[in-house]
JSON list of C-alpha atoms in Angstrom, two decimals:
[
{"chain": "E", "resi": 61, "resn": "UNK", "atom": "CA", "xyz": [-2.59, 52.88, -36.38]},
{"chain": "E", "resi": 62, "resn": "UNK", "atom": "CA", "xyz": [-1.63, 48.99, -36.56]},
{"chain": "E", "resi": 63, "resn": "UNK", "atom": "CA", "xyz": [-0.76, 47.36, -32.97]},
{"chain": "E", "resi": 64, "resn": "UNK", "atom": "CA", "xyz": [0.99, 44.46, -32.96]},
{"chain": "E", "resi": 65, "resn": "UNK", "atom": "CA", "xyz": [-1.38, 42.61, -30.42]},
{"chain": "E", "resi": 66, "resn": "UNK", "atom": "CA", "xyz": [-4.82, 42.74, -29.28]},
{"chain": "E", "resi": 67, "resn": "UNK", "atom": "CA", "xyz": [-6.46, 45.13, -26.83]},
{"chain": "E", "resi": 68, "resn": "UNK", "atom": "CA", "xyz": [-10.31, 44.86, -25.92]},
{"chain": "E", "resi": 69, "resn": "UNK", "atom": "CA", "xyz": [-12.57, 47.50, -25.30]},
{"chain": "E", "resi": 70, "resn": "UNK", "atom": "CA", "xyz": [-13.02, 48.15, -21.71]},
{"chain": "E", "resi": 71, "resn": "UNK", "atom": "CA", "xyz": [-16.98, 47.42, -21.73]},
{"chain": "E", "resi": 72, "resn": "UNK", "atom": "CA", "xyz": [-18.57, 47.58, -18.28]},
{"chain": "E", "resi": 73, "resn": "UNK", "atom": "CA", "xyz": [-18.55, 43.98, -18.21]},
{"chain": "E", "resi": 74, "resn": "UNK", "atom": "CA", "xyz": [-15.52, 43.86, -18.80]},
{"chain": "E", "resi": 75, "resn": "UNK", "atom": "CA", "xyz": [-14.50, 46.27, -15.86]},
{"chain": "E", "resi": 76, "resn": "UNK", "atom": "CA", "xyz": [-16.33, 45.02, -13.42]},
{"chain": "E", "resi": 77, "resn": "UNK", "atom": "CA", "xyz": [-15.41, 41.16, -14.33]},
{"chain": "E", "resi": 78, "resn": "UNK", "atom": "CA", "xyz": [-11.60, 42.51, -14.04]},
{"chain": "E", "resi": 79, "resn": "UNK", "atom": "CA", "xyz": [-12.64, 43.86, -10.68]},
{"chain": "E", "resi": 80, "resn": "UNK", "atom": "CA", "xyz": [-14.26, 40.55, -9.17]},
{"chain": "E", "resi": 81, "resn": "UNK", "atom": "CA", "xyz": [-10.73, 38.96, -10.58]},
{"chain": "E", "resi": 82, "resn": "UNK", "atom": "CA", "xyz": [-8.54, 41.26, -8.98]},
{"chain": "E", "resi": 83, "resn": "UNK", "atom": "CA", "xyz": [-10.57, 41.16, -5.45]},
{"chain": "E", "resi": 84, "resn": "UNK", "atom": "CA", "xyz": [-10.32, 37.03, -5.89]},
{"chain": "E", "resi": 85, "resn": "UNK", "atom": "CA", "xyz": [-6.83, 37.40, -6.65]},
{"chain": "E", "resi": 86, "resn": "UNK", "atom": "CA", "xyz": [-5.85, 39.45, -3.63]},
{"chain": "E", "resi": 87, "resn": "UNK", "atom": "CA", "xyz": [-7.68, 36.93, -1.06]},
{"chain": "E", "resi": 88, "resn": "UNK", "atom": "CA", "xyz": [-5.99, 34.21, -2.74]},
{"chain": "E", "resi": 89, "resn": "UNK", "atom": "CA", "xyz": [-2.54, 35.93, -2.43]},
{"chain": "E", "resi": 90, "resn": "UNK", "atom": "CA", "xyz": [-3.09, 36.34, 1.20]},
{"chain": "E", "resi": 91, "resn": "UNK", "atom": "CA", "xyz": [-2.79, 32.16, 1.31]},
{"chain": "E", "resi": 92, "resn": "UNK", "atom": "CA", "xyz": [0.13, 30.17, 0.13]},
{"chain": "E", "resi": 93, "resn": "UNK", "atom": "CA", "xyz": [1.57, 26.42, 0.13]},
{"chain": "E", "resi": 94, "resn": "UNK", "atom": "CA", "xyz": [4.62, 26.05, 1.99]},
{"chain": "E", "resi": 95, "resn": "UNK", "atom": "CA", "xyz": [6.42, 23.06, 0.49]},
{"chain": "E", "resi": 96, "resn": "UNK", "atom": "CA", "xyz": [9.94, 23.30, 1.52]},
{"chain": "E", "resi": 97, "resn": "UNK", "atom": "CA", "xyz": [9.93, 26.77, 4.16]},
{"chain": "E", "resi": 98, "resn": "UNK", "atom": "CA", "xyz": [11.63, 29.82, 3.11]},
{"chain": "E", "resi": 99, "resn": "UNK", "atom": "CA", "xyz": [12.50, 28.59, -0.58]},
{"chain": "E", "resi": 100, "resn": "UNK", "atom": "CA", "xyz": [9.59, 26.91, -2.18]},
{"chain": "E", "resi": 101, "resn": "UNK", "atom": "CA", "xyz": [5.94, 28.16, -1.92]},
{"chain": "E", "resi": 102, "resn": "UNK", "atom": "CA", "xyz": [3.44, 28.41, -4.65]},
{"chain": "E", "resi": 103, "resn": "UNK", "atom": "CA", "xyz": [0.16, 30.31, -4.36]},
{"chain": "E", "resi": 104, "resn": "UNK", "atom": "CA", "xyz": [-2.56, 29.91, -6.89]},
{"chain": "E", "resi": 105, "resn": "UNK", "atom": "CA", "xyz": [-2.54, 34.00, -7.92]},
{"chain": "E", "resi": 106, "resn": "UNK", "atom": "CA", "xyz": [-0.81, 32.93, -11.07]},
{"chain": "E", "resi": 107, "resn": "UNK", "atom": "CA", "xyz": [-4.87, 31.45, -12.24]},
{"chain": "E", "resi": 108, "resn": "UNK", "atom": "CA", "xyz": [-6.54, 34.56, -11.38]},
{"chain": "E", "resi": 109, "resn": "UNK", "atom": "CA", "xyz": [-3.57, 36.81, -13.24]},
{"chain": "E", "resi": 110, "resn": "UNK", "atom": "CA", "xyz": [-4.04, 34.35, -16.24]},
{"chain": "E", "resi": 111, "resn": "UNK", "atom": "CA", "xyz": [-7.59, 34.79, -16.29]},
{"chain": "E", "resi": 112, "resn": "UNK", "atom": "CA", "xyz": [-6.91, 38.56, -15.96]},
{"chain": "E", "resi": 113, "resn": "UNK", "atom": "CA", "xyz": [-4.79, 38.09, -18.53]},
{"chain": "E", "resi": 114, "resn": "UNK", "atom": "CA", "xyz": [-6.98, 36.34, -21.18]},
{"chain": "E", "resi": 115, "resn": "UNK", "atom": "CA", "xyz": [-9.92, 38.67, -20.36]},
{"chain": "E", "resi": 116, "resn": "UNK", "atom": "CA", "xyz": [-8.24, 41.98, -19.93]},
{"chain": "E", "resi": 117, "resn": "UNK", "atom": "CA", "xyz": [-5.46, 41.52, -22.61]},
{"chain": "E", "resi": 118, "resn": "UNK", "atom": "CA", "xyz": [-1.79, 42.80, -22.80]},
{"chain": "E", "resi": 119, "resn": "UNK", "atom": "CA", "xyz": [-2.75, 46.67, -22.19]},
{"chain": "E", "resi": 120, "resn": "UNK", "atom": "CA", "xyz": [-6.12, 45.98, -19.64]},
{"chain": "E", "resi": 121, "resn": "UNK", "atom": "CA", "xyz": [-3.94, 43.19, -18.25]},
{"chain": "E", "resi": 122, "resn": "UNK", "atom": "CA", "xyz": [-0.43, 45.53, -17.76]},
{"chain": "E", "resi": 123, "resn": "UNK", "atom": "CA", "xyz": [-3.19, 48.01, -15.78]},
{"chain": "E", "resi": 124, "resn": "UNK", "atom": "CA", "xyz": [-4.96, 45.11, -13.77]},
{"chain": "E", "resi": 125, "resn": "UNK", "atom": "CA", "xyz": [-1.95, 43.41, -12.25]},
{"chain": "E", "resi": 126, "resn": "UNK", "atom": "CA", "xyz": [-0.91, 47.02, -11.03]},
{"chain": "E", "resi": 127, "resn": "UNK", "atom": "CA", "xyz": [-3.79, 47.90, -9.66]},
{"chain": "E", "resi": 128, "resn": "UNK", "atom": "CA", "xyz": [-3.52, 44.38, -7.60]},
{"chain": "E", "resi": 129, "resn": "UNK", "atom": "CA", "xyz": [-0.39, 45.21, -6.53]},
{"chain": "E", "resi": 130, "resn": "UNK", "atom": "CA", "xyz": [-0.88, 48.48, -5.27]},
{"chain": "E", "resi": 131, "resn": "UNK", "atom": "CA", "xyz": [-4.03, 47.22, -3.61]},
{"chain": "E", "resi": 132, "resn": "UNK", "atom": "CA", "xyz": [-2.19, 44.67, -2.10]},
{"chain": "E", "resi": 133, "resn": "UNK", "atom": "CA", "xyz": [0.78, 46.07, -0.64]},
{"chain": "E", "resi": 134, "resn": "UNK", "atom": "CA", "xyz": [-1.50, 49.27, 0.30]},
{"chain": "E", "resi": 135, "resn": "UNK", "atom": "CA", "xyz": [-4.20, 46.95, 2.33]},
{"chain": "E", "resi": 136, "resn": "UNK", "atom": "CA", "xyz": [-1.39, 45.12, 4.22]},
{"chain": "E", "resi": 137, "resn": "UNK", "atom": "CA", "xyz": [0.99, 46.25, 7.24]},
{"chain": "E", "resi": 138, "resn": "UNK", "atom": "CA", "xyz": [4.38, 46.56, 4.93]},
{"chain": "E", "resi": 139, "resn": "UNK", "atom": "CA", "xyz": [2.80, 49.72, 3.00]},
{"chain": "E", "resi": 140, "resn": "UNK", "atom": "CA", "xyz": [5.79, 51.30, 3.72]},
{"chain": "E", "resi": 141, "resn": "UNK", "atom": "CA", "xyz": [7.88, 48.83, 1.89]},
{"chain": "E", "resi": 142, "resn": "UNK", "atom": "CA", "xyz": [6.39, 50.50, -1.13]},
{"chain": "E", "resi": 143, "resn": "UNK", "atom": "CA", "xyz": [8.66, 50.03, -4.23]},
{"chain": "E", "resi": 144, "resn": "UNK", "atom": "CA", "xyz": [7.44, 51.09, -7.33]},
{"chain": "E", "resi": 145, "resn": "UNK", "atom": "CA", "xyz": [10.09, 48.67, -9.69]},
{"chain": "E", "resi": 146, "resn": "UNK", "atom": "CA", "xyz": [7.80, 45.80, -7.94]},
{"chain": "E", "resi": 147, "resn": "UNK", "atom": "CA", "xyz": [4.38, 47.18, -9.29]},
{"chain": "E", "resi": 148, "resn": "UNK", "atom": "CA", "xyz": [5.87, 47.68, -12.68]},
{"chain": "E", "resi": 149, "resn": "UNK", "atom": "CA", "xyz": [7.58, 43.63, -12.93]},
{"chain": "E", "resi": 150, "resn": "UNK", "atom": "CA", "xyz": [3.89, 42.90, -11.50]},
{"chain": "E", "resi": 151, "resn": "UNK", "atom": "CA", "xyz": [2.13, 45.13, -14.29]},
{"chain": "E", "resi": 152, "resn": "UNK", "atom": "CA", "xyz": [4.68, 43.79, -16.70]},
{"chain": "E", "resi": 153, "resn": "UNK", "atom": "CA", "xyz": [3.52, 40.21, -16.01]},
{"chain": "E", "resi": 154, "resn": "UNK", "atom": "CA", "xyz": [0.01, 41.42, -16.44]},
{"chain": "E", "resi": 155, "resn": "UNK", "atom": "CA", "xyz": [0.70, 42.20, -19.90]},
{"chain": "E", "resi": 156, "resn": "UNK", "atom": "CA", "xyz": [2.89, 38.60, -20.84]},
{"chain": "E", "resi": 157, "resn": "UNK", "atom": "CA", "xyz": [-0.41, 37.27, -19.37]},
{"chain": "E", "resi": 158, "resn": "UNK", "atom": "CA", "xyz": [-3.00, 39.00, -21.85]},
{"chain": "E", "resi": 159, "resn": "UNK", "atom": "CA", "xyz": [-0.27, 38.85, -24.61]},
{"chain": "E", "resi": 160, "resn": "UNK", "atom": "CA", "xyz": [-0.47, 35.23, -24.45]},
{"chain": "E", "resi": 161, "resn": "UNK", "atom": "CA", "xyz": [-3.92, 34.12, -23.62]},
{"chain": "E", "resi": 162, "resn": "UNK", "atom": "CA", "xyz": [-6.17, 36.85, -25.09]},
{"chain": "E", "resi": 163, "resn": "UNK", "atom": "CA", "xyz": [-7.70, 35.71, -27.73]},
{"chain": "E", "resi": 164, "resn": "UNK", "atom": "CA", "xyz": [-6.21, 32.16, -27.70]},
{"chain": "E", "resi": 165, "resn": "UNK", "atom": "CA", "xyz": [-8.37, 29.06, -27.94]},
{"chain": "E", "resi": 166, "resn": "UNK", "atom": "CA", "xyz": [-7.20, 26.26, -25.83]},
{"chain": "E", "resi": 167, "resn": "UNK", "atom": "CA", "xyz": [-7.86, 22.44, -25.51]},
{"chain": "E", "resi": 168, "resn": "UNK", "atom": "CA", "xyz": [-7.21, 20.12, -22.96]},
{"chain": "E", "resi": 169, "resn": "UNK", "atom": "CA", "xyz": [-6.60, 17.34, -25.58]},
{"chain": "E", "resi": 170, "resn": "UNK", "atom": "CA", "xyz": [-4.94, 19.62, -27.57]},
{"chain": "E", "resi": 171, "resn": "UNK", "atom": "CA", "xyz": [-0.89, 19.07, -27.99]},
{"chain": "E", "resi": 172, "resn": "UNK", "atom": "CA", "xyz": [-0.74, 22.65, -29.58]},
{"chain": "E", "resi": 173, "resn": "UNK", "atom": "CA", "xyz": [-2.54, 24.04, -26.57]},
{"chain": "E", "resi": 174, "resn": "UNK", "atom": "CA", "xyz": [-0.01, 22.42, -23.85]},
{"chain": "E", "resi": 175, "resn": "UNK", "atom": "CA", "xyz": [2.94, 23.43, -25.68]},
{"chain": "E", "resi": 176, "resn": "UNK", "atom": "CA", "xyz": [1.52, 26.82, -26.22]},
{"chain": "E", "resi": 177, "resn": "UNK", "atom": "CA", "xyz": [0.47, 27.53, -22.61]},
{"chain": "E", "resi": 178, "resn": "UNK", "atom": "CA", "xyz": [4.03, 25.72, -21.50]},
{"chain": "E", "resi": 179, "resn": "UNK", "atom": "CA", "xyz": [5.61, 28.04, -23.39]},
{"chain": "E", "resi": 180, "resn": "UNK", "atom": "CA", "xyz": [3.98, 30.95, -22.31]},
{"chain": "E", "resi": 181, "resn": "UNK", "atom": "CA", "xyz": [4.40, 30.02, -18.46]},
{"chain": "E", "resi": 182, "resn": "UNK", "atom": "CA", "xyz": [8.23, 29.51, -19.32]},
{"chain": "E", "resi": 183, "resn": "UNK", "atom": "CA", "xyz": [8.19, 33.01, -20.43]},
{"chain": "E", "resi": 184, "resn": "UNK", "atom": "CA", "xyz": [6.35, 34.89, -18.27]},
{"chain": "E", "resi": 185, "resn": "UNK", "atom": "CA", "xyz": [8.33, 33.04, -15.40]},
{"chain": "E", "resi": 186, "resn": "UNK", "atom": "CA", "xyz": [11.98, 33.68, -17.02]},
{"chain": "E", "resi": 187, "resn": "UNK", "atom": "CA", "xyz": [10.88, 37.26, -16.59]},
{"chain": "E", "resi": 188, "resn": "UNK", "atom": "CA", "xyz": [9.43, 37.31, -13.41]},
{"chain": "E", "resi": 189, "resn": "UNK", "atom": "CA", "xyz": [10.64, 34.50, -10.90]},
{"chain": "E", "resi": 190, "resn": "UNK", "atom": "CA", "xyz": [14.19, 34.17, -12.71]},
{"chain": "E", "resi": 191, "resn": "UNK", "atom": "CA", "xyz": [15.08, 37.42, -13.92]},
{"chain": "E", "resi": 192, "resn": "UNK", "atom": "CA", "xyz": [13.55, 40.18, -12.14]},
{"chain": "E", "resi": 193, "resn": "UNK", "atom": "CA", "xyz": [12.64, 39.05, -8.72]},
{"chain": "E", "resi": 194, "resn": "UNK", "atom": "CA", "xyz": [16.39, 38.44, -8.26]},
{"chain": "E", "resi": 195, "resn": "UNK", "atom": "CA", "xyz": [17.35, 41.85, -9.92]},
{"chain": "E", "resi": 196, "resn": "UNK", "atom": "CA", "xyz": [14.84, 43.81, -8.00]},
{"chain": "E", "resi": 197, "resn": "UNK", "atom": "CA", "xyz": [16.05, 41.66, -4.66]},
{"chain": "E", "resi": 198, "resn": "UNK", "atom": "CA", "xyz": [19.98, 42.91, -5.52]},
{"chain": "E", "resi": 199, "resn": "UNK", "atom": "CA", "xyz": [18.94, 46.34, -6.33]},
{"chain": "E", "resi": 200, "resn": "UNK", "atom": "CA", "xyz": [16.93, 46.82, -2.74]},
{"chain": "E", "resi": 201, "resn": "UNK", "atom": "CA", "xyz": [18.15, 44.80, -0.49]},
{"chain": "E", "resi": 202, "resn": "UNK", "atom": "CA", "xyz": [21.48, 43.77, -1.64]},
{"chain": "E", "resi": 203, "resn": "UNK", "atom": "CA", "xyz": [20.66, 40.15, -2.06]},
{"chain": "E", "resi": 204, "resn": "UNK", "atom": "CA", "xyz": [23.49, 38.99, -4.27]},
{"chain": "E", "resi": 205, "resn": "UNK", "atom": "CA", "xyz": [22.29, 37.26, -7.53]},
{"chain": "E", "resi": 206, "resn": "UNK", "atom": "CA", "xyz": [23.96, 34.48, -7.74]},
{"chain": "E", "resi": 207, "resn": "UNK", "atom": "CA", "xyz": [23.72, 33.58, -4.26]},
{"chain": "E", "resi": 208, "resn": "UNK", "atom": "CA", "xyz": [19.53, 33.70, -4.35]},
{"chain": "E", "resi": 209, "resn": "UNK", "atom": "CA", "xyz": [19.84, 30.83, -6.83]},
{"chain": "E", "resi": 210, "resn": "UNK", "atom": "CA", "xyz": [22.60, 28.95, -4.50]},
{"chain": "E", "resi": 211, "resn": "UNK", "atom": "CA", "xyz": [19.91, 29.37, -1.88]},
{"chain": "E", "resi": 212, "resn": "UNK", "atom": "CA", "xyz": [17.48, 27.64, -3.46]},
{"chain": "E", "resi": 213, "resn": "UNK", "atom": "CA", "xyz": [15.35, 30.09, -6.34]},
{"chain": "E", "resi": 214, "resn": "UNK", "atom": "CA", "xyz": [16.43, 27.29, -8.67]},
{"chain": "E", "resi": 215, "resn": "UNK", "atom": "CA", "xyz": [13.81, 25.50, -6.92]},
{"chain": "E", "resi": 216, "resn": "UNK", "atom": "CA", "xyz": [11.10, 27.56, -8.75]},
{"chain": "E", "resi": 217, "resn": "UNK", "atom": "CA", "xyz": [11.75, 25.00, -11.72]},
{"chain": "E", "resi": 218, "resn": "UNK", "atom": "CA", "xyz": [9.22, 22.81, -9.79]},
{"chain": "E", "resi": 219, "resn": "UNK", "atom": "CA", "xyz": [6.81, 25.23, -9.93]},
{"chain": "E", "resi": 220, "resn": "UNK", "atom": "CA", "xyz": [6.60, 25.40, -13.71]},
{"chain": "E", "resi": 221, "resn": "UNK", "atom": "CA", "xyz": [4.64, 21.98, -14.58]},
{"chain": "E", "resi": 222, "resn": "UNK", "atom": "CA", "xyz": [2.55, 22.75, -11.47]},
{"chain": "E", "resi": 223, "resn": "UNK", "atom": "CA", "xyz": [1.43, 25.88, -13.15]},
{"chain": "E", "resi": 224, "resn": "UNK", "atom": "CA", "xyz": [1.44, 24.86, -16.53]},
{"chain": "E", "resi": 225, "resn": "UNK", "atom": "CA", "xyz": [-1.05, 22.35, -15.59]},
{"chain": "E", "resi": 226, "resn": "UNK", "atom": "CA", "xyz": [-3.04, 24.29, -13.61]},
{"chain": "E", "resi": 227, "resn": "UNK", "atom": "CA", "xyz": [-3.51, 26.72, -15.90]},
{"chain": "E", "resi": 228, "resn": "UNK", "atom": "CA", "xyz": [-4.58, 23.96, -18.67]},
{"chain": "E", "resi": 229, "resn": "UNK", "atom": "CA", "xyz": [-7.28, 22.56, -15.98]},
{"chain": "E", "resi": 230, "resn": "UNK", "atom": "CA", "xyz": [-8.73, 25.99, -15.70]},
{"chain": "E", "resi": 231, "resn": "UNK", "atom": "CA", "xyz": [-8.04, 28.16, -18.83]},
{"chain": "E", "resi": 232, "resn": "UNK", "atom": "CA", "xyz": [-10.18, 25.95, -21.75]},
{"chain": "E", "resi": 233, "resn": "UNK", "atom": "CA", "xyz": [-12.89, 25.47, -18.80]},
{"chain": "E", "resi": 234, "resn": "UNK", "atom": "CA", "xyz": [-13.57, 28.86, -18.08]},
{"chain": "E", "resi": 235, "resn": "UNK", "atom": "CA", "xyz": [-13.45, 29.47, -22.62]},
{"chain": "E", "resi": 236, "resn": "UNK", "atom": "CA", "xyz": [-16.82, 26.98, -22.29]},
{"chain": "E", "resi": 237, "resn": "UNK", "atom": "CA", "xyz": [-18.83, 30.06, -20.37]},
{"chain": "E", "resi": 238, "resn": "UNK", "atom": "CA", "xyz": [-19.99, 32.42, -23.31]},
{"chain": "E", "resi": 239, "resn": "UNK", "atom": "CA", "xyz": [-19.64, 35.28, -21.63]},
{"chain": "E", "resi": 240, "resn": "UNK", "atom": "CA", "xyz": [-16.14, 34.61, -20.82]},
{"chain": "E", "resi": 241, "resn": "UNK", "atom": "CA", "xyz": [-15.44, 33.88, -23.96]},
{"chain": "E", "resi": 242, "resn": "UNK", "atom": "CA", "xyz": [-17.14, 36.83, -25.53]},
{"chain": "E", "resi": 243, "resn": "UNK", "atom": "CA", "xyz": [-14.95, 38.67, -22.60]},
{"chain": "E", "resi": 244, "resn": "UNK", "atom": "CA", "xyz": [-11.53, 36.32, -23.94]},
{"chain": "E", "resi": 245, "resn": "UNK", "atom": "CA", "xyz": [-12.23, 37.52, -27.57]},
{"chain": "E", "resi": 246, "resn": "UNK", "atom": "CA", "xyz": [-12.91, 34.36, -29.03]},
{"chain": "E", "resi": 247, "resn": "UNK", "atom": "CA", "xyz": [-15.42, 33.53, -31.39]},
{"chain": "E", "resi": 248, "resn": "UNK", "atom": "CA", "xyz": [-18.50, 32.28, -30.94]},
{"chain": "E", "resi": 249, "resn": "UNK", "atom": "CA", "xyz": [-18.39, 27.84, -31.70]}
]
């Protein structure tokens, strides 16, 4: 049977890599950057869930981010806030991550590459930031959609070059390491 993208083999390197990246991950989502309080703050999970992504790809990547987000919401004080629609927008950004970068050479002097990975952060954020976040805040808590983006989620928009080049300082560093990029399914240069 014929997929339409690529999934890895889950090798024990490959496991236990995704298992270092999802600890990282949940210490570094434990810390953000408050730049305007209450409306703006970025936190640098979005690297470790791209390098989840390129490593684990679009199926390994859909289970990873879950597993991060159960972890994380388990290991903290608001267990009981438990919603399960939030694991599966978190597992569903997993997989934009490995659909995207698995597999996918990139170059910081590459034009291609930055309008690649800026698309790639435009979509996974549409989904996530813009689309469902919102949704998911209506449908719980009766946030009204609109009114989250008169309140200031429009501000997110600043977050996009931030991560786009973020993602370009880290991404075609971590594709020098050969076994990372054995791990990314690349070949061998």
């Amino acid at each position: 049977m014929k997929t339409f993208f690529k999934t890895p083999a889950l090798s024990t390197q490959r496991l236990v890599t995704l298992a270092m990246l999802i600890a990282i991950a949940f210490v570094i989502s434990q810390f953000d950057i408050r730049i305007i309080p209450n409306q703006l703050q970025i936190t640098l999970t979005f690297l470790v869930n791209a390098v989840i992504g390129a490593i684990a790809g679009p199926i390994w990547g859909f289970v990873s981010l879950a597993v991060l987000d159960l972890s994380t919401i388990f290991l903290s004080p608001d267990a009981a806030n438990f919603l399960p629609a939030w694991t599966l927008m978190e597992a569903a950004t997993g997989f934009l991550y490995g659909l995207f970068f698995y597999g996918k050479e990139l170059s910081w002097s590459s034009k291609k590459s930055w309008l690649y990975v800026s698309f790639a952060i435009m979509i996974i954020m549409l989904f996530s930031t813009f689309i469902m976040t919102p949704l998911l805040l209506q449908v719980y808590f009766k946030y009204d959609f609109v009114a989250q983006y008169i309140a200031g989620r429009w501000l997110k928009i600043f977050e996009i070059p931030i991560r786009i080049i973020a993602t370009m300082a880290i991404l075609p560093q971590l594709q020098r390491i050969p076994e990372l990029r054995k791990l990314m399914g690349l070949t061998k240069s």
